[in-house]
Amino acid sequence: DVKVTQSSRYLVKRTGEKVFLECVQDMDHENMFWYRQDPGLGLRLIYFSYDVKMKEKGDIPEGYSVSREKKERFSLILESASTNQTSMYLCASSPNQNNEQFFGPGTRLTVL
Amino acid sequence: SQQGEEDPQALSIQEGENATMNCSYKTSINNLQWYRQNSGRGLVHLILIRSNEREKHSGRLRVTLDTSKKSSSLLITASRAADTASYFCATDSGTASKLTFGTGTRLQVTL
């Protein structure tokens, strides 16, 4: 079974802190994605990566950065957390052969 | 940007009834996918239908696609309480493996 894991299920941070959200997949997938999910807005793509050290902006990249140093790991970084970044963050991966995405369990981040 | 819009936003039915959810999208697509999300969890892929297909089945799921109307429907037959979840459509428009998700339909199946 494909497994996508995220470093934390729940996280509470203070405004201005630097926050790292980690995602690891074990199926050698080329593509990895970070979304945030907010009520009434569905899933919105923050960043994605189609190869090691490659990254592309999604629809809402402002306030975020990413890192992909190894194929299995894709990190989302909030350089200076703000209250409007309180959200559910979902990581996903997909192979190149088809684009069915496999999701992690999500990290619910609260910024106080 | 939101590509898919699901309808209805919420649906409540009794166990044993069928549930139908609809998805409309705006641009041409390579394929359309449906996902399920249990409360507070990640999404799980249910079914993929390609742009040259009109109907697809998987167990109690039936998906249709009408590219002329830019719409799709997901039918869950003989629903069970365990089907209670949110359902999302996602479209692939051929841009670097990206999917664009709709806002979802919340399905409640009561005993």
PDB file of N, CA and C in Angstrom, chain A residues 9-10 31 33 35 37 40-45 48 50 56-59 88 90 94-106 108, chain B residues 1-2 9 30-31 33 35 37 39-46 48 50 86 88 91-104:
ATOM      1  N   ARG A   9      -0.109  15.562  13.342  1.00  0.00           N
ATOM      2  CA  ARG A   9      -1.545  15.662  13.068  1.00  0.00           C
ATOM      3  C   ARG A   9      -2.087  17.010  13.513  1.00  0.00           C
ATOM      4  N   TYR A  10      -1.554  17.502  14.636  1.00  0.00           N
ATOM      5  CA  TYR A  10      -1.980  18.798  15.162  1.00  0.00           C
ATOM      6  C   TYR A  10      -0.737  19.592  15.544  1.00  0.00           C
ATOM      7  N   ASN A  31       5.991  12.988  -8.235  1.00  0.00           N
ATOM      8  CA  ASN A  31       5.282  14.242  -7.968  1.00  0.00           C
ATOM      9  C   ASN A  31       4.808  14.326  -6.527  1.00  0.00           C
ATOM     10  N   PHE A  33       2.813  17.213  -3.630  1.00  0.00           N
ATOM     11  CA  PHE A  33       1.969  18.405  -3.600  1.00  0.00           C
ATOM     12  C   PHE A  33       1.695  18.824  -2.163  1.00  0.00           C
ATOM     13  N   TYR A  35      -1.306  21.139  -0.227  1.00  0.00           N
ATOM     14  CA  TYR A  35      -2.562  21.864  -0.307  1.00  0.00           C
ATOM     15  C   TYR A  35      -2.904  22.408   1.075  1.00  0.00           C
ATOM     16  N   GLN A  37      -6.637  23.309   3.112  1.00  0.00           N
ATOM     17  CA  GLN A  37      -8.076  23.102   2.998  1.00  0.00           C
ATOM     18  C   GLN A  37      -8.788  23.942   4.029  1.00  0.00           C
ATOM     19  N   GLY A  40     -15.499  25.738   2.920  1.00  0.00           N
ATOM     20  CA  GLY A  40     -16.113  26.497   1.837  1.00  0.00           C
ATOM     21  C   GLY A  40     -15.199  26.804   0.674  1.00  0.00           C
ATOM     22  N   LEU A  41     -13.903  26.518   0.829  1.00  0.00           N
ATOM     23  CA  LEU A  41     -12.942  26.835  -0.235  1.00  0.00           C
ATOM     24  C   LEU A  41     -12.346  25.590  -0.879  1.00  0.00           C
ATOM     25  N   GLY A  42     -12.620  24.430  -0.330  1.00  0.00           N
ATOM     26  CA  GLY A  42     -12.061  23.215  -0.895  1.00  0.00           C
ATOM     27  C   GLY A  42     -10.555  23.139  -0.705  1.00  0.00           C
ATOM     28  N   LEU A  43      -9.894  22.390  -1.570  1.00  0.00           N
ATOM     29  CA  LEU A  43      -8.434  22.256  -1.518  1.00  0.00           C
ATOM     30  C   LEU A  43      -7.813  23.269  -2.469  1.00  0.00           C
ATOM     31  N   ARG A  44      -6.825  23.966  -1.969  1.00  0.00           N
ATOM     32  CA  ARG A  44      -6.099  24.914  -2.820  1.00  0.00           C
ATOM     33  C   ARG A  44      -4.628  24.539  -2.827  1.00  0.00           C
ATOM     34  N   LEU A  45      -4.053  24.516  -4.018  1.00  0.00           N
ATOM     35  CA  LEU A  45      -2.676  24.074  -4.192  1.00  0.00           C
ATOM     36  C   LEU A  45      -1.704  25.185  -3.833  1.00  0.00           C
ATOM     37  N   PHE A  48       3.928  22.536  -5.672  1.00  0.00           N
ATOM     38  CA  PHE A  48       4.137  21.145  -6.034  1.00  0.00           C
ATOM     39  C   PHE A  48       5.538  20.958  -6.593  1.00  0.00           C
ATOM     40  N   TYR A  50       7.820  18.125  -9.147  1.00  0.00           N
ATOM     41  CA  TYR A  50       7.785  16.978 -10.034  1.00  0.00           C
ATOM     42  C   TYR A  50       9.127  16.263 -10.106  1.00  0.00           C
ATOM     43  N   GLU A  56       7.333  24.114  -8.101  1.00  0.00           N
ATOM     44  CA  GLU A  56       6.504  25.011  -8.899  1.00  0.00           C
ATOM     45  C   GLU A  56       5.459  25.636  -7.988  1.00  0.00           C
ATOM     46  N   LYS A  57       5.174  26.899  -8.194  1.00  0.00           N
ATOM     47  CA  LYS A  57       4.123  27.553  -7.419  1.00  0.00           C
ATOM     48  C   LYS A  57       2.755  27.025  -7.840  1.00  0.00           C
ATOM     49  N   GLY A  58       1.908  26.889  -6.838  1.00  0.00           N
ATOM     50  CA  GLY A  58       0.524  26.561  -7.108  1.00  0.00           C
ATOM     51  C   GLY A  58      -0.319  27.815  -7.175  1.00  0.00           C
ATOM     52  N   ASP A  59      -1.538  27.728  -6.674  1.00  0.00           N
ATOM     53  CA  ASP A  59      -2.460  28.859  -6.765  1.00  0.00           C
ATOM     54  C   ASP A  59      -2.282  29.885  -5.645  1.00  0.00           C
ATOM     55  N   MET A  88      -6.028  23.380   7.625  1.00  0.00           N
ATOM     56  CA  MET A  88      -5.640  21.984   7.469  1.00  0.00           C
ATOM     57  C   MET A  88      -4.702  21.919   6.265  1.00  0.00           C
ATOM     58  N   LEU A  90      -2.622  19.488   3.699  1.00  0.00           N
ATOM     59  CA  LEU A  90      -2.623  18.138   3.152  1.00  0.00           C
ATOM     60  C   LEU A  90      -1.490  17.978   2.151  1.00  0.00           C
ATOM     61  N   SER A  94       1.991  11.558  -6.359  1.00  0.00           N
ATOM     62  CA  SER A  94       1.445  10.806  -7.492  1.00  0.00           C
ATOM     63  C   SER A  94       2.585  10.357  -8.393  1.00  0.00           C
ATOM     64  N   PRO A  95       2.387   9.224  -9.087  1.00  0.00           N
ATOM     65  CA  PRO A  95       3.400   8.769 -10.037  1.00  0.00           C
ATOM     66  C   PRO A  95       3.232   9.486 -11.369  1.00  0.00           C
ATOM     67  N   ASN A  96       4.239   9.401 -12.222  1.00  0.00           N
ATOM     68  CA  ASN A  96       4.130  10.044 -13.532  1.00  0.00           C
ATOM     69  C   ASN A  96       3.175   9.311 -14.461  1.00  0.00           C
ATOM     70  N   GLN A  97       3.008   7.975 -14.217  1.00  0.00           N
ATOM     71  CA  GLN A  97       2.222   7.182 -15.152  1.00  0.00           C
ATOM     72  C   GLN A  97       0.756   7.584 -15.169  1.00  0.00           C
ATOM     73  N   ASN A  98       0.238   7.946 -14.031  1.00  0.00           N
ATOM     74  CA  ASN A  98      -1.104   8.519 -13.991  1.00  0.00           C
ATOM     75  C   ASN A  98      -1.101   9.516 -12.852  1.00  0.00           C
ATOM     76  N   ASN A  99      -2.087  10.341 -12.787  1.00  0.00           N
ATOM     77  CA  ASN A  99      -2.008  11.377 -11.761  1.00  0.00           C
ATOM     78  C   ASN A  99      -3.008  11.182 -10.644  1.00  0.00           C
ATOM     79  N   GLU A 100      -3.324   9.924 -10.343  1.00  0.00           N
ATOM     80  CA  GLU A 100      -4.073   9.640  -9.124  1.00  0.00           C
ATOM     81  C   GLU A 100      -3.205  10.063  -7.950  1.00  0.00           C
ATOM     82  N   GLN A 101      -3.760  10.851  -7.078  1.00  0.00           N
ATOM     83  CA  GLN A 101      -2.983  11.361  -5.950  1.00  0.00           C
ATOM     84  C   GLN A 101      -3.297  10.586  -4.673  1.00  0.00           C
ATOM     85  N   PHE A 102      -2.246  10.349  -3.911  1.00  0.00           N
ATOM     86  CA  PHE A 102      -2.339   9.671  -2.629  1.00  0.00           C
ATOM     87  C   PHE A 102      -2.051  10.697  -1.539  1.00  0.00           C
ATOM     88  N   PHE A 103      -2.964  10.781  -0.594  1.00  0.00           N
ATOM     89  CA  PHE A 103      -2.900  11.831   0.411  1.00  0.00           C
ATOM     90  C   PHE A 103      -2.415  11.326   1.758  1.00  0.00           C
ATOM     91  N   GLY A 104      -1.725  12.208   2.471  1.00  0.00           N
ATOM     92  CA  GLY A 104      -1.430  11.976   3.867  1.00  0.00           C
ATOM     93  C   GLY A 104      -2.646  12.309   4.721  1.00  0.00           C
ATOM     94  N   PRO A 105      -2.555  12.071   6.045  1.00  0.00           N
ATOM     95  CA  PRO A 105      -3.696  12.271   6.938  1.00  0.00           C
ATOM     96  C   PRO A 105      -3.996  13.738   7.249  1.00  0.00           C
ATOM     97  N   GLY A 106      -3.064  14.622   6.904  1.00  0.00           N
ATOM     98  CA  GLY A 106      -3.290  16.044   7.151  1.00  0.00           C
ATOM     99  C   GLY A 106      -2.668  16.531   8.449  1.00  0.00           C
ATOM    100  N   ARG A 108      -3.382  19.680  11.078  1.00  0.00           N
ATOM    101  CA  ARG A 108      -4.213  20.839  11.417  1.00  0.00           C
ATOM    102  C   ARG A 108      -3.343  21.830  12.171  1.00  0.00           C
TER     103      ARG A 108
ATOM    104  N   SER B   1      -7.357  28.695  -8.181  1.00  0.00           N
ATOM    105  CA  SER B   1      -8.614  28.859  -8.911  1.00  0.00           C
ATOM    106  C   SER B   1      -9.382  27.556  -8.819  1.00  0.00           C
ATOM    107  N   GLN B   2     -10.686  27.648  -8.662  1.00  0.00           N
ATOM    108  CA  GLN B   2     -11.517  26.468  -8.556  1.00  0.00           C
ATOM    109  C   GLN B   2     -11.978  26.072  -9.935  1.00  0.00           C
ATOM    110  N   GLN B   9     -24.150  21.065  -2.158  1.00  0.00           N
ATOM    111  CA  GLN B   9     -23.092  21.241  -1.168  1.00  0.00           C
ATOM    112  C   GLN B   9     -23.239  20.219  -0.067  1.00  0.00           C
ATOM    113  N   ASN B  30      -8.206  16.287 -19.367  1.00  0.00           N
ATOM    114  CA  ASN B  30      -7.731  14.965 -19.764  1.00  0.00           C
ATOM    115  C   ASN B  30      -8.509  13.878 -19.043  1.00  0.00           C
ATOM    116  N   ASN B  31      -8.726  14.095 -17.767  1.00  0.00           N
ATOM    117  CA  ASN B  31      -9.536  13.162 -17.000  1.00  0.00           C
ATOM    118  C   ASN B  31     -10.161  13.867 -15.812  1.00  0.00           C
ATOM    119  N   GLN B  33     -11.477  12.998 -11.721  1.00  0.00           N
ATOM    120  CA  GLN B  33     -11.368  12.011 -10.644  1.00  0.00           C
ATOM    121  C   GLN B  33     -12.327  12.385  -9.522  1.00  0.00           C
ATOM    122  N   TYR B  35     -12.814  11.838  -5.310  1.00  0.00           N
ATOM    123  CA  TYR B  35     -12.150  11.496  -4.064  1.00  0.00           C
ATOM    124  C   TYR B  35     -13.150  11.566  -2.923  1.00  0.00           C
ATOM    125  N   GLN B  37     -13.381  12.011   1.434  1.00  0.00           N
ATOM    126  CA  GLN B  37     -12.662  12.447   2.617  1.00  0.00           C
ATOM    127  C   GLN B  37     -13.533  12.233   3.846  1.00  0.00           C
ATOM    128  N   SER B  39     -14.140  12.792   7.835  1.00  0.00           N
ATOM    129  CA  SER B  39     -13.954  14.000   8.629  1.00  0.00           C
ATOM    130  C   SER B  39     -12.562  14.071   9.244  1.00  0.00           C
ATOM    131  N   GLY B  40     -11.852  15.155   8.984  1.00  0.00           N
ATOM    132  CA  GLY B  40     -10.545  15.370   9.589  1.00  0.00           C
ATOM    133  C   GLY B  40      -9.425  14.511   9.038  1.00  0.00           C
ATOM    134  N   ARG B  41      -9.666  13.893   7.901  1.00  0.00           N
ATOM    135  CA  ARG B  41      -8.669  12.972   7.325  1.00  0.00           C
ATOM    136  C   ARG B  41      -8.231  13.422   5.953  1.00  0.00           C
ATOM    137  N   GLY B  42      -7.255  12.716   5.385  1.00  0.00           N
ATOM    138  CA  GLY B  42      -6.842  12.977   4.014  1.00  0.00           C
ATOM    139  C   GLY B  42      -7.840  12.413   3.018  1.00  0.00           C
ATOM    140  N   LEU B  43      -7.645  12.755   1.757  1.00  0.00           N
ATOM    141  CA  LEU B  43      -8.549  12.281   0.708  1.00  0.00           C
ATOM    142  C   LEU B  43      -8.124  10.909   0.211  1.00  0.00           C
ATOM    143  N   VAL B  44      -9.102  10.147  -0.240  1.00  0.00           N
ATOM    144  CA  VAL B  44      -8.855   8.829  -0.802  1.00  0.00           C
ATOM    145  C   VAL B  44      -9.424   8.792  -2.215  1.00  0.00           C
ATOM    146  N   HIS B  45      -8.617   8.329  -3.149  1.00  0.00           N
ATOM    147  CA  HIS B  45      -9.047   8.256  -4.546  1.00  0.00           C
ATOM    148  C   HIS B  45     -10.111   7.175  -4.709  1.00  0.00           C
ATOM    149  N   LEU B  46     -11.199   7.516  -5.430  1.00  0.00           N
ATOM    150  CA  LEU B  46     -12.266   6.562  -5.680  1.00  0.00           C
ATOM    151  C   LEU B  46     -12.237   6.034  -7.109  1.00  0.00           C
ATOM    152  N   LEU B  48     -11.377   7.217 -11.534  1.00  0.00           N
ATOM    153  CA  LEU B  48     -10.895   8.147 -12.556  1.00  0.00           C
ATOM    154  C   LEU B  48     -11.624   7.845 -13.851  1.00  0.00           C
ATOM    155  N   ARG B  50     -11.650   9.027 -17.953  1.00  0.00           N
ATOM    156  CA  ARG B  50     -10.907   9.778 -18.951  1.00  0.00           C
ATOM    157  C   ARG B  50     -11.867  10.568 -19.846  1.00  0.00           C
ATOM    158  N   SER B  86     -17.193  13.536   2.856  1.00  0.00           N
ATOM    159  CA  SER B  86     -17.239  14.570   1.819  1.00  0.00           C
ATOM    160  C   SER B  86     -16.649  13.989   0.540  1.00  0.00           C
ATOM    161  N   PHE B  88     -15.242  14.859  -3.380  1.00  0.00           N
ATOM    162  CA  PHE B  88     -14.681  15.925  -4.200  1.00  0.00           C
ATOM    163  C   PHE B  88     -14.432  15.419  -5.610  1.00  0.00           C
ATOM    164  N   THR B  91     -10.159  17.782 -11.468  1.00  0.00           N
ATOM    165  CA  THR B  91      -9.934  17.727 -12.906  1.00  0.00           C
ATOM    166  C   THR B  91      -8.452  17.852 -13.233  1.00  0.00           C
ATOM    167  N   ASP B  92      -8.063  17.094 -14.228  1.00  0.00           N
ATOM    168  CA  ASP B  92      -6.707  17.151 -14.753  1.00  0.00           C
ATOM    169  C   ASP B  92      -6.776  17.825 -16.114  1.00  0.00           C
ATOM    170  N   SER B  93      -6.174  18.995 -16.198  1.00  0.00           N
ATOM    171  CA  SER B  93      -6.193  19.728 -17.454  1.00  0.00           C
ATOM    172  C   SER B  93      -4.877  19.600 -18.197  1.00  0.00           C
ATOM    173  N   GLY B  94      -4.027  18.683 -17.721  1.00  0.00           N
ATOM    174  CA  GLY B  94      -2.803  18.375 -18.449  1.00  0.00           C
ATOM    175  C   GLY B  94      -1.625  19.249 -18.102  1.00  0.00           C
ATOM    176  N   THR B  95      -1.696  19.956 -16.995  1.00  0.00           N
ATOM    177  CA  THR B  95      -0.597  20.847 -16.613  1.00  0.00           C
ATOM    178  C   THR B  95       0.216  20.201 -15.510  1.00  0.00           C
ATOM    179  N   ALA B  96       1.300  19.557 -15.873  1.00  0.00           N
ATOM    180  CA  ALA B  96       2.297  19.068 -14.918  1.00  0.00           C
ATOM    181  C   ALA B  96       1.694  18.252 -13.782  1.00  0.00           C
ATOM    182  N   SER B  97       0.817  17.340 -14.107  1.00  0.00           N
ATOM    183  CA  SER B  97       0.230  16.418 -13.134  1.00  0.00           C
ATOM    184  C   SER B  97      -0.614  17.099 -12.075  1.00  0.00           C
ATOM    185  N   LYS B  98      -0.910  18.359 -12.255  1.00  0.00           N
ATOM    186  CA  LYS B  98      -1.743  19.055 -11.279  1.00  0.00           C
ATOM    187  C   LYS B  98      -3.193  18.644 -11.403  1.00  0.00           C
ATOM    188  N   LEU B  99      -3.872  18.633 -10.259  1.00  0.00           N
ATOM    189  CA  LEU B  99      -5.320  18.477 -10.225  1.00  0.00           C
ATOM    190  C   LEU B  99      -5.919  19.743  -9.636  1.00  0.00           C
ATOM    191  N   THR B 100      -7.113  20.060 -10.075  1.00  0.00           N
ATOM    192  CA  THR B 100      -7.847  21.170  -9.489  1.00  0.00           C
ATOM    193  C   THR B 100      -9.109  20.612  -8.867  1.00  0.00           C
ATOM    194  N   PHE B 101      -9.258  20.855  -7.557  1.00  0.00           N
ATOM    195  CA  PHE B 101     -10.345  20.264  -6.799  1.00  0.00           C
ATOM    196  C   PHE B 101     -11.521  21.217  -6.669  1.00  0.00           C
ATOM    197  N   GLY B 102     -12.703  20.625  -6.597  1.00  0.00           N
ATOM    198  CA  GLY B 102     -13.893  21.385  -6.287  1.00  0.00           C
ATOM    199  C   GLY B 102     -14.039  21.574  -4.785  1.00  0.00           C
ATOM    200  N   THR B 103     -15.158  22.155  -4.400  1.00  0.00           N
ATOM    201  CA  THR B 103     -15.377  22.478  -2.984  1.00  0.00           C
ATOM    202  C   THR B 103     -16.054  21.348  -2.218  1.00  0.00           C
ATOM    203  N   GLY B 104     -16.520  20.336  -2.898  1.00  0.00           N
ATOM    204  CA  GLY B 104     -16.996  19.135  -2.233  1.00  0.00           C
ATOM    205  C   GLY B 104     -18.480  19.091  -1.925  1.00  0.00           C
TER     206      GLY B 104
END
